[in-house]
Coordinates of C-alpha atoms in Angstrom, one line a residue:
X1 CA -12.1 31.9 -57.7
X2 CA -9.2 29.9 -56.4
X3 CA -6.7 31.6 -58.8
X4 CA -7.7 35.0 -57.3
X5 CA -7.7 34.0 -53.7
X6 CA -5.2 36.0 -51.6
X7 CA -3.5 33.2 -49.8
X8 CA -1.8 35.5 -47.3
X9 CA -5.1 36.3 -45.8
X10 CA -6.6 33.4 -43.9
X11 CA -8.3 32.6 -40.7
X12 CA -10.5 34.9 -38.6
X13 CA -7.9 37.4 -37.3
X14 CA -7.5 40.0 -40.0
X15 CA -6.0 43.4 -39.1
X16 CA -4.9 46.7 -40.7
X17 CA -1.3 45.4 -40.7
X18 CA -2.4 42.3 -42.7
X19 CA -4.2 44.0 -45.5
X20 CA -2.5 47.3 -46.1
X21 CA 0.9 45.9 -47.5
X22 CA -1.0 43.5 -49.8
X23 CA -3.2 46.3 -51.2
X24 CA 0.0 48.5 -51.6
X25 CA 1.6 45.6 -53.5
X26 CA -1.4 45.3 -55.7
X27 CA -0.8 48.9 -56.8
X28 CA -4.1 50.3 -55.5
X29 CA -3.7 53.9 -54.3
X30 CA -5.3 54.5 -50.9
X31 CA -7.2 57.6 -50.1
X32 CA -7.0 58.6 -46.5
X33 CA -10.5 59.3 -45.1
X34 CA -9.4 59.9 -41.5
X35 CA -8.3 58.0 -38.5
X36 CA -9.8 55.7 -35.9
X37 CA -10.0 56.4 -32.2
X38 CA -6.5 55.0 -31.8
X39 CA -5.2 57.1 -34.8
X40 CA -5.0 54.2 -37.2
X41 CA -5.6 55.3 -40.8
X42 CA -8.9 54.5 -42.5
X43 CA -8.3 54.1 -46.2
X44 CA -10.6 53.9 -49.2
X45 CA -9.7 52.4 -52.6
X46 CA -11.3 53.7 -55.7
X47 CA -11.6 51.2 -58.6
X48 CA -13.1 52.2 -62.0
X49 CA -14.3 55.4 -63.7
X50 CA -17.9 54.4 -64.5
X51 CA -21.0 56.4 -63.9
X52 CA -22.7 53.9 -61.5
X53 CA -21.2 54.5 -58.0
X54 CA -21.0 51.8 -55.4
X55 CA -19.8 52.3 -51.8
X56 CA -18.7 49.1 -50.0
X57 CA -17.3 48.8 -46.5
X58 CA -16.2 45.8 -44.4
X59 CA -15.2 45.2 -40.8
X60 CA -17.4 47.8 -39.3
X61 CA -17.4 45.2 -36.6
X62 CA -13.8 44.4 -36.0
X63 CA -14.3 40.6 -35.4
X64 CA -16.2 40.1 -38.7
X65 CA -13.4 39.6 -41.2
X66 CA -14.7 37.1 -43.8
X67 CA -16.1 39.8 -46.1
X68 CA -12.8 41.6 -45.9
X69 CA -11.0 38.6 -47.3
X70 CA -13.6 38.2 -50.0
X71 CA -13.4 41.9 -50.9
X72 CA -9.6 41.7 -51.3
X73 CA -10.0 38.5 -53.4
X74 CA -12.4 40.5 -55.6
X75 CA -9.9 43.4 -55.9
X76 CA -7.2 40.9 -56.8
X77 CA -9.3 39.6 -59.7
X78 CA -9.9 43.2 -60.9
X79 CA -6.2 43.8 -61.2
X80 CA -5.3 40.4 -62.7
X81 CA -8.3 39.6 -65.0
X82 CA -8.8 42.6 -67.3
X83 CA -11.3 40.6 -69.4
X84 CA -13.5 40.6 -66.3
X85 CA -12.8 44.1 -64.9
X86 CA -12.3 46.2 -68.1
X87 CA -15.9 46.7 -69.1
X88 CA -17.1 46.4 -65.5
X89 CA -15.0 49.3 -64.3
X90 CA -15.9 51.4 -67.3
X91 CA -19.5 51.1 -66.2
X92 CA -19.0 51.4 -62.4
X93 CA -16.9 53.2 -59.9
X94 CA -16.3 51.2 -56.7
X95 CA -15.4 53.0 -53.5
X96 CA -14.1 50.3 -51.2
X97 CA -13.3 50.7 -47.4
X98 CA -12.0 47.3 -46.5
X99 CA -11.6 48.0 -42.8
X100 CA -13.8 50.7 -41.2
X101 CA -12.9 49.7 -37.6
X102 CA -9.2 48.9 -37.5
X103 CA -9.1 49.3 -33.7
X104 CA -11.8 46.6 -33.2
X105 CA -10.1 44.5 -35.8
X106 CA -6.8 44.6 -33.8
X107 CA -8.6 43.8 -30.5
X108 CA -10.9 41.3 -32.3
X109 CA -14.0 43.0 -30.9
X110 CA -17.3 44.0 -32.4
X111 CA -17.0 47.5 -30.9
X112 CA -14.5 50.3 -31.5
X113 CA -11.9 51.5 -29.1
X114 CA -14.5 53.7 -27.3
X115 CA -16.7 50.6 -26.7
X116 CA -19.3 51.8 -29.3
X117 CA -21.0 49.6 -31.8
X118 CA -20.6 51.6 -35.0
X119 CA -23.7 50.0 -36.5
X120 CA -25.7 51.6 -33.8
X121 CA -24.3 55.1 -34.3
X122 CA -25.7 56.1 -37.7
X123 CA -28.0 58.7 -36.2
X124 CA -25.9 60.3 -33.5
X125 CA -22.5 60.0 -35.2
X126 CA -20.6 60.1 -32.0
X127 CA -17.5 58.2 -33.3
X128 CA -14.8 59.2 -35.7
X129 CA -15.3 56.0 -37.8
X130 CA -19.1 56.7 -38.1
X131 CA -18.4 60.3 -39.1
X132 CA -15.9 59.1 -41.8
X133 CA -18.4 56.7 -43.3
X134 CA -21.2 59.3 -43.4
X135 CA -18.9 62.0 -44.8
X136 CA -17.8 59.8 -47.8
X137 CA -21.4 58.7 -48.3
X138 CA -22.5 62.4 -48.5
X139 CA -19.6 63.2 -50.7
X140 CA -19.9 60.6 -53.4
X141 CA -23.7 60.1 -53.3
X142 CA -23.6 56.4 -54.2
X143 CA -26.1 54.6 -56.3
X144 CA -25.7 51.4 -54.1
X145 CA -24.2 50.6 -50.7
X146 CA -22.9 47.2 -49.6
X147 CA -22.7 46.8 -45.8
X148 CA -20.5 43.7 -45.2
X149 CA -20.6 41.6 -42.0
X150 CA -20.3 38.2 -40.4
X151 CA -23.1 36.4 -38.5
X152 CA -23.0 33.9 -35.7
X153 CA -23.0 30.1 -36.1
X154 CA -26.5 29.9 -34.5
X155 CA -28.3 31.0 -37.7
X156 CA -30.3 28.5 -39.7
X157 CA -32.2 28.9 -43.0
X158 CA -35.7 29.2 -41.6
X159 CA -36.4 26.4 -39.2
X160 CA -34.4 23.8 -41.2
X161 CA -31.3 21.9 -40.5
X162 CA -29.4 23.9 -43.1
X163 CA -26.9 26.6 -41.8
X164 CA -27.3 30.1 -43.1
X165 CA -23.9 30.2 -44.9
X166 CA -24.8 33.5 -46.5
X167 CA -27.6 35.8 -45.6
X168 CA -28.8 39.1 -47.1
X169 CA -31.1 41.9 -46.2
X170 CA -32.6 44.9 -48.0
X171 CA -33.0 47.1 -44.9
X172 CA -36.2 48.9 -44.3
X173 CA -36.5 52.7 -44.6
X174 CA -39.0 53.3 -41.9
X175 CA -41.0 51.6 -39.1
X176 CA -43.7 50.1 -41.4
X177 CA -41.0 48.3 -43.5
X178 CA -42.8 49.2 -46.7
X179 CA -41.2 48.4 -50.0
X180 CA -39.8 51.8 -51.1
X181 CA -38.3 52.1 -54.6
X182 CA -34.7 52.1 -53.2
X183 CA -35.5 49.0 -51.1
X184 CA -37.0 47.2 -54.1
X185 CA -33.8 47.8 -56.0
X186 CA -31.7 46.2 -53.3
X187 CA -34.1 43.3 -53.3
X188 CA -33.7 42.8 -57.0
X189 CA -29.9 42.5 -56.7
X190 CA -30.3 40.1 -53.7
X191 CA -32.5 37.9 -55.8
X192 CA -29.8 37.6 -58.5
X193 CA -27.2 36.7 -55.8
X194 CA -29.5 34.1 -54.4
X195 CA -30.0 32.5 -57.8
X196 CA -26.3 32.2 -58.2
X197 CA -25.6 30.9 -54.7
X198 CA -28.4 28.3 -54.9
X199 CA -26.3 26.7 -57.7
X200 CA -23.3 26.5 -55.3
X201 CA -24.8 26.0 -51.8
X202 CA -28.4 24.9 -52.3
X203 CA -30.7 25.8 -49.4
X204 CA -28.0 27.6 -47.5
X205 CA -29.0 31.2 -48.2
X206 CA -31.1 33.1 -45.7
X207 CA -32.8 36.4 -45.3
X208 CA -31.8 38.6 -42.3
X209 CA -34.4 40.0 -40.0
X210 CA -35.7 43.4 -41.3
X211 CA -36.7 45.1 -38.0
X212 CA -36.2 48.8 -38.5
X213 CA -33.6 50.7 -36.5
X214 CA -32.6 54.2 -37.7
X215 CA -29.3 53.9 -35.7
X216 CA -28.2 51.1 -38.0
X217 CA -26.3 52.3 -41.0
X218 CA -28.2 50.2 -43.6
X219 CA -31.5 51.5 -42.4
X220 CA -30.2 55.0 -42.3
X221 CA -28.9 54.9 -45.9
X222 CA -32.0 53.2 -47.2
X223 CA -34.1 56.0 -45.5
X224 CA -32.0 58.4 -47.5
X225 CA -33.1 56.7 -50.7
X226 CA -29.9 54.7 -51.4
X227 CA -30.4 51.0 -52.2
X228 CA -28.3 49.3 -49.5
X229 CA -27.6 45.6 -49.2
X230 CA -26.5 43.8 -46.0
X231 CA -24.2 40.8 -46.5
X232 CA -23.8 38.4 -43.7
X233 CA -21.1 35.7 -43.9
X234 CA -22.2 32.7 -41.9
X235 CA -21.2 29.1 -41.2
X236 CA -20.4 26.4 -43.7
X237 CA -19.9 22.8 -42.6
X238 CA -17.1 22.9 -39.9
X239 CA -15.6 26.0 -41.6
X240 CA -14.8 27.9 -38.4
X241 CA -12.1 29.8 -40.1
X242 CA -14.6 31.0 -42.7
X243 CA -12.3 30.3 -45.6
X244 CA -15.0 28.4 -47.5
X245 CA -17.7 31.0 -46.7
X246 CA -15.4 33.6 -48.1
X247 CA -15.7 31.9 -51.5
X248 CA -19.4 32.4 -51.5
X249 CA -19.2 36.0 -50.4
X250 CA -16.8 36.6 -53.3
X251 CA -19.2 34.9 -55.7
X252 CA -22.0 37.1 -54.4
X253 CA -19.9 40.2 -54.8
X254 CA -19.1 39.3 -58.4
X255 CA -22.7 38.6 -59.2
X256 CA -24.1 41.8 -57.6
X257 CA -21.5 44.2 -59.0
X258 CA -21.7 42.6 -62.5
X259 CA -25.5 42.8 -62.4
X260 CA -25.6 46.4 -61.4
X261 CA -23.0 47.3 -63.9
X262 CA -24.7 45.8 -66.9
X263 CA -28.4 46.2 -66.1
X264 CA -30.9 48.9 -65.2
X265 CA -32.0 48.0 -61.7
X266 CA -35.7 49.0 -61.4
X267 CA -36.9 47.0 -58.4
X268 CA -38.3 43.9 -60.0
X269 CA -38.4 40.5 -58.3
X270 CA -39.7 41.6 -54.9
X271 CA -41.8 38.5 -54.5
X272 CA -38.7 36.3 -55.1
X273 CA -36.9 38.2 -52.4
X274 CA -39.5 37.2 -49.8
X275 CA -39.2 33.6 -50.9
X276 CA -35.8 33.5 -49.4
X277 CA -36.4 32.0 -45.9
X278 CA -35.8 34.3 -43.0
X279 CA -33.0 33.2 -40.7
X280 CA -33.9 31.0 -37.7
X281 CA -31.7 30.5 -34.6
X282 CA -31.7 26.7 -34.5
X283 CA -28.0 25.8 -34.3
X284 CA -25.4 25.2 -31.6
X285 CA -21.8 24.4 -32.4
X286 CA -21.9 21.0 -30.8
X287 CA -25.0 19.0 -29.8
X288 CA -24.3 16.2 -27.4
X289 CA -26.9 13.5 -27.1
X290 CA -27.4 12.1 -23.6
X291 CA -26.5 8.4 -23.7
X292 CA -25.2 8.3 -20.1
X293 CA -27.9 9.5 -17.7
X294 CA -31.0 8.3 -19.5
X295 CA -32.6 11.6 -18.7
X296 CA -32.6 13.0 -22.2
X297 CA -30.7 16.0 -20.9
X298 CA -28.9 16.9 -24.2
X299 CA -26.2 19.5 -24.1
X300 CA -25.7 22.4 -26.5
X301 CA -22.3 23.9 -26.8
X302 CA -21.3 27.2 -28.4
X303 CA -17.8 28.4 -29.1
X304 CA -16.6 31.7 -27.8
X305 CA -13.9 33.2 -30.0
X306 CA -10.9 34.3 -28.0
X307 CA -7.8 36.2 -29.3
X308 CA -4.7 34.4 -28.2
X309 CA -1.2 35.0 -29.6
X310 CA -2.5 36.7 -32.8
X311 CA -4.9 33.9 -33.6
X312 CA -8.5 32.9 -32.7
X313 CA -9.1 30.1 -30.3
X314 CA -12.6 28.5 -30.1
X315 CA -13.4 28.0 -26.5
X316 CA -16.4 25.7 -25.8
X317 CA -19.1 27.2 -23.5
X318 CA -22.3 25.8 -22.2
X319 CA -25.4 27.2 -24.1
X320 CA -28.3 24.9 -23.4
X321 CA -29.2 21.8 -21.4
X322 CA -32.4 19.8 -21.7
X323 CA -34.7 18.6 -24.4
X324 CA -33.2 20.3 -27.4
X325 CA -35.8 19.2 -29.9
X326 CA -35.7 21.5 -32.9
X327 CA -32.1 22.4 -32.4
X328 CA -29.2 21.1 -34.6
X329 CA -25.5 20.8 -34.0
X330 CA -22.8 21.7 -36.5
X331 CA -21.3 18.6 -34.9
X332 CA -23.6 16.1 -33.3
X333 CA -22.3 13.3 -31.1
X334 CA -22.9 11.6 -27.8
X335 CA -21.7 12.4 -24.3
X336 CA -19.8 9.1 -24.2
X337 CA -18.0 9.9 -27.4
X338 CA -16.2 12.8 -25.7
X339 CA -15.1 10.7 -22.8
X340 CA -18.0 11.1 -20.3
X341 CA -18.5 7.5 -19.3
X342 CA -20.5 7.8 -16.1
X343 CA -22.5 10.3 -14.1
X344 CA -22.5 10.2 -10.3
X345 CA -25.5 12.6 -9.9
X346 CA -29.0 12.6 -11.4
X347 CA -28.5 16.2 -12.5
X348 CA -26.0 18.1 -14.5
X349 CA -23.9 19.6 -11.7
X350 CA -21.0 22.1 -12.2
X351 CA -18.4 19.3 -12.0
X352 CA -20.0 17.4 -14.8
X353 CA -20.4 20.4 -17.0
X354 CA -16.7 21.3 -16.4
X355 CA -15.8 17.7 -17.4
X356 CA -17.8 17.9 -20.6
X357 CA -16.3 21.2 -21.6
X358 CA -12.8 20.0 -20.8
X359 CA -13.3 16.8 -22.8
X360 CA -14.5 18.8 -25.8
X361 CA -11.5 21.1 -25.6
X362 CA -9.2 18.1 -25.5
X363 CA -11.0 16.4 -28.4
X364 CA -11.3 19.3 -30.8
X365 CA -9.1 17.5 -33.3
X366 CA -11.3 14.5 -33.2
X367 CA -14.4 16.7 -33.6
X368 CA -12.6 18.4 -36.6
X369 CA -13.2 21.8 -35.2

């Protein structure tokens, strides 16, 4: 994949201004679908002429950019590696919306410029971006949909100490979460992606919660009998820029699209889908063991992502204090290792908590974060 990686896209902050000149340079012709709340164009790129139609969209949540990078890496391969893309694009037509929420991407927010979560607007369709996605869905009537997202660093594979570097979901079509034919087809493709990723990142693939919500786009499209797959790009060891995870999303895209192109997907492998562990929430970014107070008051820190000067800063924030049995840290160390040498009180007061967070901020290079 390295030879097809678009090196000009890196880090977490990816905007319309970053991707559009690159795709123009690639020679892909954009189709204007409409505009965002702030009048930024929303483009779709059509690759291929095959009978199987796939609709893919990324950055529905503006601060979830890993899958956008992976999508563009995939598009780069399609243009450069004809031995890969020739037969593939004779069998499939890919309709790719690399950035559905350009306003949220610019502001680095989950929501759009009207403060609406587009993935909770599938039923009411109150937002221009939601209407654009539904209109193109109705127009092309895709055989498969790929809904591409990032997930938080808190997610584990089941209750294990493995991070959920990639997670998938075949969304439910109704409240009972029964295995409809369309849902079974999505499960079959997910099983194939999981088989490939287990060779690359063993035990680091999870299954996202399948609670039904008709306001979510994946649930809506599945209810309309379209196999829909949720991709969630998660955490890889100290890869806070998600430039390693992007590789695994790319590999998943290659596997899924190739499998759909060259196979009749009938919904086999449902049992194997449910063997993928469901995500747990067992991680903090930093777990600090209490080697100072003797009280076993361990500290769990999560990073808040803040946009500063067109880049993302990871600001440590207090998440948990106490006996954190069953929790894991992406980085685990002791209070004394970040410079907390003594505690004047028997409880974690605000002064001590501020000291801990300040020390972590000062020692991020040491912590390799």
